[in-house]
Coordinates of C-alpha atoms in Angstrom, one line a residue:
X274 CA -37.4 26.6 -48.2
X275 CA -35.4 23.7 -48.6
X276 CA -32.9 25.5 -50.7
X277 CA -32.5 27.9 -48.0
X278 CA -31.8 24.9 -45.7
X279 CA -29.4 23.1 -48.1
X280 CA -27.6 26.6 -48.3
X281 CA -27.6 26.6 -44.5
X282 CA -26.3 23.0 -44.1
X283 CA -23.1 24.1 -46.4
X284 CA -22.6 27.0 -44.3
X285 CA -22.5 24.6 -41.4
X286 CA -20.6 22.5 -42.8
X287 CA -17.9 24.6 -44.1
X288 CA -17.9 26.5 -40.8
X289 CA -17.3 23.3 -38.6
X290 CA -14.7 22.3 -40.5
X291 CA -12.7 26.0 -40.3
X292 CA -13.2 25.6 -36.6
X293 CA -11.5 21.7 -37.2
X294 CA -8.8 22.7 -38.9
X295 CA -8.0 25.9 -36.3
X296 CA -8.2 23.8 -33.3
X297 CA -5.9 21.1 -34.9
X298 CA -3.7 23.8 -36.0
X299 CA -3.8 24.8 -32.2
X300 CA -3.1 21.2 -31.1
X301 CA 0.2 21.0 -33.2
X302 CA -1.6 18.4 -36.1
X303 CA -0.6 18.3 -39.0
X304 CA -3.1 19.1 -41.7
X305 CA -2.0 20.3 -45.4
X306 CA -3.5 23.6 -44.8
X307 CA -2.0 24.1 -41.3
X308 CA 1.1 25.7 -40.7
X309 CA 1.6 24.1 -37.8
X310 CA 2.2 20.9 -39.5
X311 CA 6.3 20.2 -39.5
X312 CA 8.0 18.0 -42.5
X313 CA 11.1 15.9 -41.3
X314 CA 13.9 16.9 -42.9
X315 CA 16.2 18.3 -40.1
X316 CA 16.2 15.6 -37.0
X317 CA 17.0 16.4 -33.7
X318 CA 20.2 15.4 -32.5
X319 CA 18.9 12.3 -31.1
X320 CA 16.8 11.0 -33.3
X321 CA 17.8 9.4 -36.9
X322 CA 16.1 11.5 -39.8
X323 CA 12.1 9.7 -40.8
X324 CA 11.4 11.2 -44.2
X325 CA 7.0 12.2 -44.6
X326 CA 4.5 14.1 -42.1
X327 CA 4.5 13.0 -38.4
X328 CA 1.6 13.2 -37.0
X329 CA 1.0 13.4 -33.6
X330 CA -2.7 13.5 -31.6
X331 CA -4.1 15.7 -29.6
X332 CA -2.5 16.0 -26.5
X333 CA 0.6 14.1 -28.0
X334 CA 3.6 16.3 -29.2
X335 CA 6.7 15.0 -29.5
X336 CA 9.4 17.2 -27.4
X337 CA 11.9 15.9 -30.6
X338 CA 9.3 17.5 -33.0
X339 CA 8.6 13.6 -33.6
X340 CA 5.5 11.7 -34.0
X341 CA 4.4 8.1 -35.2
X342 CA 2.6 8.1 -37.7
X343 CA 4.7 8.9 -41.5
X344 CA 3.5 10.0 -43.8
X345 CA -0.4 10.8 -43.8
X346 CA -2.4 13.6 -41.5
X347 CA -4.6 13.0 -38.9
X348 CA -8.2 12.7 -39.3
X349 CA -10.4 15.3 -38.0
X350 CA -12.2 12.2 -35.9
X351 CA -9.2 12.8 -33.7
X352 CA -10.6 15.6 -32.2
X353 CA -13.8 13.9 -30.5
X354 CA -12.0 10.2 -30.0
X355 CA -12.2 8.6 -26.5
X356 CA -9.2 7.5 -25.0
X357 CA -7.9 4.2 -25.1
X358 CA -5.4 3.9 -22.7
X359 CA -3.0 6.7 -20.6
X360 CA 0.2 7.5 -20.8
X361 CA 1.3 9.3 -17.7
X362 CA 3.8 10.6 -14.9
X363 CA 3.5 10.7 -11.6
X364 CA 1.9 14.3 -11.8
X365 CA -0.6 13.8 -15.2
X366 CA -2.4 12.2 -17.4
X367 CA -2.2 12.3 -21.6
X368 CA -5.0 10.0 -23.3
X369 CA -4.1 7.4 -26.2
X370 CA -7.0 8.0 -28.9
X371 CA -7.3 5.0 -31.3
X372 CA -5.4 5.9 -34.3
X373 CA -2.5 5.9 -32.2
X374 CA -2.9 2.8 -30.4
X375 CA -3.3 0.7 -33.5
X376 CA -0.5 -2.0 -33.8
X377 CA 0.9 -0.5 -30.4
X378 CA 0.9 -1.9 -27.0
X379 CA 2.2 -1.2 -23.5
X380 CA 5.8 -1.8 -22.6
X381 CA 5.4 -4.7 -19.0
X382 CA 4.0 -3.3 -16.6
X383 CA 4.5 -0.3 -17.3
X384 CA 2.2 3.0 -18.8
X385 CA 5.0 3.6 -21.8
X386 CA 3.7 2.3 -25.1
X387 CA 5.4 0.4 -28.1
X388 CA 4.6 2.2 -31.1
X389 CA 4.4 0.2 -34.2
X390 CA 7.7 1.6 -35.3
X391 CA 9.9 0.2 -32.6
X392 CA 10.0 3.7 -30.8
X393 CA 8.3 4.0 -27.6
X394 CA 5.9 6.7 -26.5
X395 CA 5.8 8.5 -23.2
X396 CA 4.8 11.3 -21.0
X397 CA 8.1 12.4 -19.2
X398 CA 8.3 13.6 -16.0
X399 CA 6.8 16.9 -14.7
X400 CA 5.2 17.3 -18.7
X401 CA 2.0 17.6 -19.9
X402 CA 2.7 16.6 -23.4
X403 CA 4.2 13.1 -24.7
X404 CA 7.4 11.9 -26.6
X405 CA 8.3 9.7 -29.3
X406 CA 11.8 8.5 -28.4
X407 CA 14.2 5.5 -29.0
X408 CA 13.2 2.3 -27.6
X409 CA 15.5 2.1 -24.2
X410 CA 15.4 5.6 -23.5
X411 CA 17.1 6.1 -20.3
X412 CA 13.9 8.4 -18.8
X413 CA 11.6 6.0 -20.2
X414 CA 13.0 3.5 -18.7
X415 CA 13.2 4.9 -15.5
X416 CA 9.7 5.0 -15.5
X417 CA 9.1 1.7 -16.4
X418 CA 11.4 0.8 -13.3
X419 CA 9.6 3.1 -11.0
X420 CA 6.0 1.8 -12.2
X421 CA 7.3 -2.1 -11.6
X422 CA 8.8 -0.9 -8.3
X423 CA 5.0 0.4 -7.6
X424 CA 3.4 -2.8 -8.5
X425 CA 5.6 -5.1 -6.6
X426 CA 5.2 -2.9 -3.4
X427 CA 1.9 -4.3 -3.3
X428 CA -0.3 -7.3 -4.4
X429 CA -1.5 -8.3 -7.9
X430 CA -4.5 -10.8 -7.2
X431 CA -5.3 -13.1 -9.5
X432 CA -5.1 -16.9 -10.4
X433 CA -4.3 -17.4 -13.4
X434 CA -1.7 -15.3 -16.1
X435 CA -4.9 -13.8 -17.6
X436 CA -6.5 -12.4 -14.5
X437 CA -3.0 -11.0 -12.8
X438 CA -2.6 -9.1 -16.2
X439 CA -6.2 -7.4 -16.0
X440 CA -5.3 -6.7 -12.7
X441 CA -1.6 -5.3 -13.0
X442 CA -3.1 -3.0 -16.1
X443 CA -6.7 -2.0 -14.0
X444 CA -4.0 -1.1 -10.8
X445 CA -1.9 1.0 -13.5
X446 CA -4.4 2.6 -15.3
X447 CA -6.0 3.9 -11.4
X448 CA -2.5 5.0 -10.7
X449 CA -2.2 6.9 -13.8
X450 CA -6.0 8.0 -13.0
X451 CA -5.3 9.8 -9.9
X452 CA -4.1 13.1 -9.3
X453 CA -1.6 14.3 -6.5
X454 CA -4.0 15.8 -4.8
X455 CA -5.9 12.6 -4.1
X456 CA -8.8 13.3 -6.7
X457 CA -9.5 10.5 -9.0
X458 CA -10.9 10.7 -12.6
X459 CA -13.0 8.2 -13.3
X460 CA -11.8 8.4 -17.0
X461 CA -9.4 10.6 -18.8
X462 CA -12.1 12.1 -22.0
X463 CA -13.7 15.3 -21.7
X464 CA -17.2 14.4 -19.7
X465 CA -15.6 11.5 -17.2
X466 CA -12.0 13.6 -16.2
X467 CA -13.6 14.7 -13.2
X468 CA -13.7 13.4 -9.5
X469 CA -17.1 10.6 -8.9
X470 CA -17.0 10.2 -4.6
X471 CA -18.8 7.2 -5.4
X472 CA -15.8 6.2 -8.2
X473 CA -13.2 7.5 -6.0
X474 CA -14.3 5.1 -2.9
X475 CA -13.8 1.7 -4.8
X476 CA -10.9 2.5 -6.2
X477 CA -10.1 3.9 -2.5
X478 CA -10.8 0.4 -1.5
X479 CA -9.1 -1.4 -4.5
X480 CA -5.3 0.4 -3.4
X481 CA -5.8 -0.3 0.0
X482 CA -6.9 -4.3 -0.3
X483 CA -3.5 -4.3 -2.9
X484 CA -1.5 -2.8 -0.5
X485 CA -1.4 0.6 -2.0
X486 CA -1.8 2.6 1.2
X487 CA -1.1 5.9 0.2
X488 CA -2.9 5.8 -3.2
X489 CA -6.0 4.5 -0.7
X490 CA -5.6 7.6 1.7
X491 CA -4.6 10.4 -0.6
X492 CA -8.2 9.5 -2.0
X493 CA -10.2 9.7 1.4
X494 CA -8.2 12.8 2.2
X495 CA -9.7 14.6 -1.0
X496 CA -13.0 13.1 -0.2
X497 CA -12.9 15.0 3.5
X498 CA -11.7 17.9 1.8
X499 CA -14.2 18.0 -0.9
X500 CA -17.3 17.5 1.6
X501 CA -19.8 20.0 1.4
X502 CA -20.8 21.8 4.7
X503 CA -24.1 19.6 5.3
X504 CA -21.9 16.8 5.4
X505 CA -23.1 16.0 1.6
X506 CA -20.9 15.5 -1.7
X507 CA -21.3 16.9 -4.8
X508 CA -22.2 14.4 -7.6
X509 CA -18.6 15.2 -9.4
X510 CA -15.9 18.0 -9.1
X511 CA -13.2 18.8 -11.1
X512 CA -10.4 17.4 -10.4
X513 CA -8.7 20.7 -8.4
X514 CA -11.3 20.3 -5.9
X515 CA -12.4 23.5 -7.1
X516 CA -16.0 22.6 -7.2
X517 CA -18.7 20.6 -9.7
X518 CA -18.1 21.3 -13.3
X519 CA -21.7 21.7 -13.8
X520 CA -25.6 22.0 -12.4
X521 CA -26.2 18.4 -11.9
X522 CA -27.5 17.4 -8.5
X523 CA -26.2 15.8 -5.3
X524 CA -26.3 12.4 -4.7
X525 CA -27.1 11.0 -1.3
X526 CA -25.4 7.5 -2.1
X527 CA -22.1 9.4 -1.7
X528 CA -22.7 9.8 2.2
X529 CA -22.3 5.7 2.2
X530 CA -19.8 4.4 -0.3
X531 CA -17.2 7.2 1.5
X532 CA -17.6 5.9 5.0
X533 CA -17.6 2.4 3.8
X534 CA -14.8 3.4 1.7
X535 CA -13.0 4.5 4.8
X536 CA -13.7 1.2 6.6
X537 CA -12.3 -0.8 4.0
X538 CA -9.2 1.3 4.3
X539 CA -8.8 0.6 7.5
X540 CA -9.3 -2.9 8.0
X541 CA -6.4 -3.1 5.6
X542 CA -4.5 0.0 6.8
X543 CA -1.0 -0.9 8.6
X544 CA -2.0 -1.1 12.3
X545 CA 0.7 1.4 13.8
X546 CA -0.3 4.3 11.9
X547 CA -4.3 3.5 10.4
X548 CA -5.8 4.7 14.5
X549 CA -3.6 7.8 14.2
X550 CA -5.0 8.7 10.3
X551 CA -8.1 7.9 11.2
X552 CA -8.4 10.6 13.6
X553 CA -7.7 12.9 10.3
X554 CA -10.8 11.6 8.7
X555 CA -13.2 11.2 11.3
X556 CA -14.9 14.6 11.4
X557 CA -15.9 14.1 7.7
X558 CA -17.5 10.3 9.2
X559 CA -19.6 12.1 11.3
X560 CA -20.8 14.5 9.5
X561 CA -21.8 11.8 6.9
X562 CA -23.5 9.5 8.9
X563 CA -25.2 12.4 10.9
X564 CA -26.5 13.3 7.8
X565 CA -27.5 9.8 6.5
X566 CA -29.1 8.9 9.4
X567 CA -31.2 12.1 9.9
X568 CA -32.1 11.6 6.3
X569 CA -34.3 8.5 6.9
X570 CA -37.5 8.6 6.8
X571 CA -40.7 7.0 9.2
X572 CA -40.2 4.4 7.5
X573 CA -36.4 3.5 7.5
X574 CA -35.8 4.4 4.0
X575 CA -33.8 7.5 2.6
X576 CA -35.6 9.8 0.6
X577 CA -35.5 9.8 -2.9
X578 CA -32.1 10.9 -5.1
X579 CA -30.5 10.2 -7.8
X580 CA -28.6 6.9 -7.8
X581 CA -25.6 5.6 -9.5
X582 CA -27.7 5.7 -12.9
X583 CA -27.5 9.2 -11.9
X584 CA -31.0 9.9 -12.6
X585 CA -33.9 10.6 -10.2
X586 CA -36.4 8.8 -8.5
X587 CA -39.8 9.9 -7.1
X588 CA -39.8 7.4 -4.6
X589 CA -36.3 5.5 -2.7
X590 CA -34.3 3.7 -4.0
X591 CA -32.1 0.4 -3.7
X592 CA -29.1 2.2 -5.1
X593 CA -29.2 4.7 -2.7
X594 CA -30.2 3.1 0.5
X595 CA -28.1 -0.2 -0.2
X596 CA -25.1 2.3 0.4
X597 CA -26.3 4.3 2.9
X598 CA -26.7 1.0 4.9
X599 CA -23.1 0.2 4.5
X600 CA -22.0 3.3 4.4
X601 CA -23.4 3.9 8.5
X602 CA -22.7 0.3 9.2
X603 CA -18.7 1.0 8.4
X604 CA -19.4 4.6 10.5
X605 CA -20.4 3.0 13.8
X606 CA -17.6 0.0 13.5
X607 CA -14.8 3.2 12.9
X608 CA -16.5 5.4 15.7
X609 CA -15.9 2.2 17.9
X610 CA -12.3 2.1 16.7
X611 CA -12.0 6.0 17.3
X612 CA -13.3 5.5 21.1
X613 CA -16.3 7.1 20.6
X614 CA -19.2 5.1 21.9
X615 CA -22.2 7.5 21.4
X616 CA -21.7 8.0 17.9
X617 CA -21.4 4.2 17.3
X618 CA -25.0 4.2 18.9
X619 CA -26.7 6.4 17.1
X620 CA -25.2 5.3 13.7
X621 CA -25.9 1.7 14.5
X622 CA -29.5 2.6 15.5
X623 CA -29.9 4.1 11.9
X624 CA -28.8 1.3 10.5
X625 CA -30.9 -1.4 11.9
X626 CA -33.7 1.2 10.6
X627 CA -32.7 1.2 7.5
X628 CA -32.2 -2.4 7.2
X629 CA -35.8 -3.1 8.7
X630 CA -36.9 -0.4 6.2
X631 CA -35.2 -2.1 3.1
X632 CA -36.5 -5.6 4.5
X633 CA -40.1 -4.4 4.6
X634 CA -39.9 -2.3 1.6
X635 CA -37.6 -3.4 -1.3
X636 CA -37.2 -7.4 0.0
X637 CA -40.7 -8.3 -1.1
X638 CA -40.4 -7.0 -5.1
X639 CA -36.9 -8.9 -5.2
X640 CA -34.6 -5.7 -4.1
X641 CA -36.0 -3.8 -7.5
X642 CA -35.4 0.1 -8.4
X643 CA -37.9 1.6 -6.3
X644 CA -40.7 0.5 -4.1
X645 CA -43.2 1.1 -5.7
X646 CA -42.0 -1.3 -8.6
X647 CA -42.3 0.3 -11.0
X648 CA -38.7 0.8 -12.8
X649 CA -37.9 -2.6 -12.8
X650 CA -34.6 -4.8 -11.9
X651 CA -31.5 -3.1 -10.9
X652 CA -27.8 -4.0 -10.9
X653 CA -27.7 -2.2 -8.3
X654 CA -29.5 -5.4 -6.0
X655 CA -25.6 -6.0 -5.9
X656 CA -24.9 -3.6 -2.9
X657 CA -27.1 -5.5 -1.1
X658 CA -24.0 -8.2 -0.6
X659 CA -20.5 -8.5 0.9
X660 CA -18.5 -6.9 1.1
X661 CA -21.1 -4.1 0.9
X662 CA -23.6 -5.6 3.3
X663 CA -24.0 -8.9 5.2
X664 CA -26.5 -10.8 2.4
X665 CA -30.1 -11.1 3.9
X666 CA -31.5 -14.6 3.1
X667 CA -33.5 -13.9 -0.2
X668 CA -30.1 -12.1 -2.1
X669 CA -29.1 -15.3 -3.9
X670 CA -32.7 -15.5 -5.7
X671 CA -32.7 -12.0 -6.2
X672 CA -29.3 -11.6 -7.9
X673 CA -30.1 -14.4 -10.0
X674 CA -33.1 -13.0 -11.3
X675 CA -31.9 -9.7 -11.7
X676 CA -29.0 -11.0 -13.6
X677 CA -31.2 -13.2 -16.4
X678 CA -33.1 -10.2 -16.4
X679 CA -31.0 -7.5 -17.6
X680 CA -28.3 -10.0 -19.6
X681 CA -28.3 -8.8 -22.9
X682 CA -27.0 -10.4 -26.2
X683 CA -23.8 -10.0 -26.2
X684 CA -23.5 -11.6 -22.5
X685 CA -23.0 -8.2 -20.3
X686 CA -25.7 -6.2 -18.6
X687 CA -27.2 -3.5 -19.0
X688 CA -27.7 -1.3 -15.8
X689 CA -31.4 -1.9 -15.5
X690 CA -34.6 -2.3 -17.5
X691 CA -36.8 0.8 -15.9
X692 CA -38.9 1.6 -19.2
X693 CA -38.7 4.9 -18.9
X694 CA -34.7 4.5 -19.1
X695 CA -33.9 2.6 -22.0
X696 CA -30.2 1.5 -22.1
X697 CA -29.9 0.2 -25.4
X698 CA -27.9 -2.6 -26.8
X699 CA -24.7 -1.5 -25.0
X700 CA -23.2 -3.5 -22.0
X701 CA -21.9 -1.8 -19.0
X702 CA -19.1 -3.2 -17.6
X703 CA -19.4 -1.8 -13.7
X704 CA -23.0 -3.3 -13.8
X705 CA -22.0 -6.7 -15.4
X706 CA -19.1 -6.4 -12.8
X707 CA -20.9 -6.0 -9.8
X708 CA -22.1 -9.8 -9.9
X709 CA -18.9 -11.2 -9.9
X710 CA -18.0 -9.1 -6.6
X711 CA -21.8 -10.0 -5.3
X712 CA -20.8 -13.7 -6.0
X713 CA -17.8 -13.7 -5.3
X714 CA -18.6 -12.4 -1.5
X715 CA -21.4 -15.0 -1.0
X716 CA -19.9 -18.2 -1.7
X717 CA -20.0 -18.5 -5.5
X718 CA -16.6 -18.4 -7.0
X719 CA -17.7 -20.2 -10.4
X720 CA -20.3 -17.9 -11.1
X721 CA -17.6 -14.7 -10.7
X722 CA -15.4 -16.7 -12.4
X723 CA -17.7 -16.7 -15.2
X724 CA -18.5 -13.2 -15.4
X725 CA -14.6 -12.4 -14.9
X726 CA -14.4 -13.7 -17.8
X727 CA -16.4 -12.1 -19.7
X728 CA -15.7 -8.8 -18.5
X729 CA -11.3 -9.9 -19.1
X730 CA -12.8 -10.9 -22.6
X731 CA -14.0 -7.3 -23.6
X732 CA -10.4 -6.0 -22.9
X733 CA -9.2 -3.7 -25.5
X734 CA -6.3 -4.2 -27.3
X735 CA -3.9 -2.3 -24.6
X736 CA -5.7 -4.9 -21.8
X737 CA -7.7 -1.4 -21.1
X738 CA -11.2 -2.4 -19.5
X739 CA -13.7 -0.1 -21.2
X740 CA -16.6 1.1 -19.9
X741 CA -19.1 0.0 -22.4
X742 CA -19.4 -3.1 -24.9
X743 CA -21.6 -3.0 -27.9
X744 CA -24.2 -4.8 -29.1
X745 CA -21.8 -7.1 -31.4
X746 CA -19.2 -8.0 -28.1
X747 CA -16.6 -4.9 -28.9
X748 CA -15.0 -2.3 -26.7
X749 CA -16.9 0.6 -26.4
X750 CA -16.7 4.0 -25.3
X751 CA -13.2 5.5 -22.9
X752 CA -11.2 2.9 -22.1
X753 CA -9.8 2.6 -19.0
X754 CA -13.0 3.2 -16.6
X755 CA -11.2 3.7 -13.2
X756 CA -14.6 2.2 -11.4
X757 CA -14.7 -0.9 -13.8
X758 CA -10.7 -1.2 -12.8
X759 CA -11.5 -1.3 -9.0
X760 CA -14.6 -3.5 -9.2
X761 CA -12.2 -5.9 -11.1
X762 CA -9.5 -5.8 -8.8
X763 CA -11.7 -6.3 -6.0
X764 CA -13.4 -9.3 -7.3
X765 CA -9.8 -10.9 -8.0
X766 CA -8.9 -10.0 -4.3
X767 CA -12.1 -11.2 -3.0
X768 CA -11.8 -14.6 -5.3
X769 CA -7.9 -15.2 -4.0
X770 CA -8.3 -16.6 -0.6
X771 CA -9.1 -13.8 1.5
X772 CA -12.9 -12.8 1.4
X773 CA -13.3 -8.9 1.7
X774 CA -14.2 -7.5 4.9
X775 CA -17.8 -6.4 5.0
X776 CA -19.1 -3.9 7.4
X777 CA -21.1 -5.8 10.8
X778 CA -25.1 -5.0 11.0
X779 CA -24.7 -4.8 15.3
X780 CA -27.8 -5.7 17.5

């Protein structure tokens, strides 16, 4: 038996690495086996002859036939490398894998990249596939123009050099994130380059407190559009709208983060045109709220779902009815701005339910998982504060005990500490985030200051914000996170002077 089984490894082996090479043969890589692989000896017109193999990643192919890296082949880890940082156009997306990003960085404000070399690499317009060109390119630099015309339409917070530059690169990288037809990936690696409502709505509300309007609406548009018929979302879809890439299920958090997505919009929406768009979006309100608030239960609370950690829960949840509160608190406030006085009624109603409901239920144990306390703290206790939700009088103990509680080694947090969902020694930087937006909305800029920091610390070496650090302080996993770029960006905002806007709990 075990020579069978070392005979059977081998096969595996060898087979995995035929299906390697094809699939970087595919991919234009060059390999010494693969045909596909191109030795520079006749330069295009352009370019000035570069003697050895030019690699290129997957996803990168020069439209010269030129790549960066001379004279080596690219490693089959390649294939399965997150992304780094984006190159992109204003209709797509390619990913920068790690081999290629070493020694490089981004050209200002901008989502062209210095290659070691000198040369630059972009994604020209209208392409799905990069280029290695000259530094000064006229195209390239067009879109460096166009991308510094972008940024200086709106607002970079931030107040210091170190904060405007996490924001300018978080604001880039959710511009190079989103796709024409409003849908936002919350990443650009196979597994995160799909649509997140709950994603989509911060960074719906991180364009529109930067004065990036259309970027802000474009989203809410594709959330309408995407709604299901029940008034529900789909945990994820791909990013055609087209539908959910997979089985997972529905998560009911969605019917609050969208509405209160919508509300932040519009509190920041120019005021000639917001009352006329808002019209456009309202029937997807209603049918959210309706179908929040018929989902409460006797006792105030939403039934059980899975919540951000996308996992389920046998009894509620704070990271489903934290949402859901805002979520029909920003509702009834936009039905009151739409003239319609019945539906402001009823959603308010609901709310002051559900807030009684969380009070009774999830106040007493410190805003934990669950109620029935048994899954521990929760980063989640965060959406119980601006600009999420008016802070009841016991948040500022809670969030400091749920913050020692979950702060691991390397000084982020990990998203919980349910036992029967370990998270390991890995950081997460939207939960380490959220208290820097909690505290930042309650009167305690030094505290968000502090985990800022932290979180501007664990940039990558493009200024990417990843969405993971490991248990010795490094980046981790894709890099950028679009939700880890919003939740940034909205902290900075919220830290410059003018406190977010938080949905009113009426009478």
């Amino acid at each position: 038996m075990p020579g069978v089984q070392l005979v059977r490894w081998a096969v595996f082996r060898w087979s995995l690495f035929r299906w390697a090479v094809f699939a970087l043969c595919l991919a234009g890589v060059a390999l010494p086996v693969c045909a596909a692989g191109r030795q520079v000896g006749r330069p295009s017109d352009r370019t000035p002859e570069r003697p050895g193999f030019l690699v290129g990643p997957v996803g990168h192919q020069g439209g010269g036939g030129h790549g960066d890296a001379v004279g080596g082949y690219a490693p089959l880890s390649v294939l399965a490398a997150p992304t780094v940082g984006l190159l992109a156009n204003a209709t797509t997306a390619v990913g920068i894998p790690p081999a290629t990003a070493k020694g490089a960085r981004y050209v200002g404000e901008s989502n062209v990249l210095r290659l070691p070399s000198g040369w630059w690499a972009y994604l020209p317009a209208a392409r799905t596939a990069s280029d290695v060109v000259p530094r000064d390119h006229p195209a390239a630099l067009r879109q460096i123009a166009q991308s510094r015309a972008w940024l200086a339409a709106g607002r970079v917070p931030g107040r210091t050099p170190a904060q405007r530059a996490a924001a300018e690169r978080a604001l880039l990288s959710m511009r190079a994130l989103l796709r024409p037809n409003g849908a936002m990936a919350a990443g650009w690696t196979a597994g995160w380059r799909y649509s997140w409502p709950r994603d989509s709505g911060f960074a719906a509300a991180a364009f529109a407190h930067t004065g990036h309007d259309a970027e802000a609406f474009r989203i809410l548009r594709y959330s309408a559009a995407t709604q299901r018929k029940d008034g529900t979302w789909e945990a994820r879809t791909k990013l055609d709208g087209s539908g959910p890439p997979d089985g997972r299920r529905w998560q009911l958090d969605a019917n609050g983060w969208v509405p209160w997505a919508a509300w932040q919009w519009y509190r920041a929406a120019p005021r000639d045109t917001r009352r006329a768009r808002l019209t456009t979006l309202y029937p997807m309100i209603r049918k959210a709220a309706d179908r929040a608030a018929a989902s409460l239960r006797g006792d105030g609370l939403p039934p059980a779902s899975p919540d951000y950690w996308e996992l389920m829960t046998t009894t509620p949840n704070i990271g489903t009815a934290a949402p859901l509160l805002a979520g029909l608190n920003a509702s009834a406030d936009l039905a009151r701005e739409a003239d319609r006085p019945g539906d402001a009624a009823r959603w308010a109603a609901a709310a002051r339910r559900l807030s009684a409901g969380i009070a009774a239920r999830f106040a007493p144990l410190g805003y934990q998982r669950t109620v029935d306390g048994r899954h521990g703290r929760d980063s989640a206790v965060a959406f119980m504060a601006p600009p999420f939700n008016a802070a009841p009088a016991d948040l500022p103990r809670a969030l400091d005990s749920t913050y020692r509680a979950l702060r691991l080694p390397n000084g982020g947090l990990t998203p919980g500490n349910d036992p029967t969902a370990p998270w390991g020694g890995n950081a997460w930087t939207p939960s380490t985030a959220f208290f820097a937006l909690a505290w930042a909305g309650t009167g305690r800029p030094a505290e968000a200051e502090r985990v800022l920091g932290w979180i501007l610390s664990k940039r990558n070496a493009l200024g990417e914000l990843p969405e993971k650090v490991d248990r010795e302080g490094r980046p981790a996993s894709i890099a950028p996170l679009a939700w880890t770029g919003a939740i940034t960006v909205l902290s900075l905002v919220a830290l410059d002077g003018r406190p977010l806007p938080t949905p009113p709990l009426r009478p």
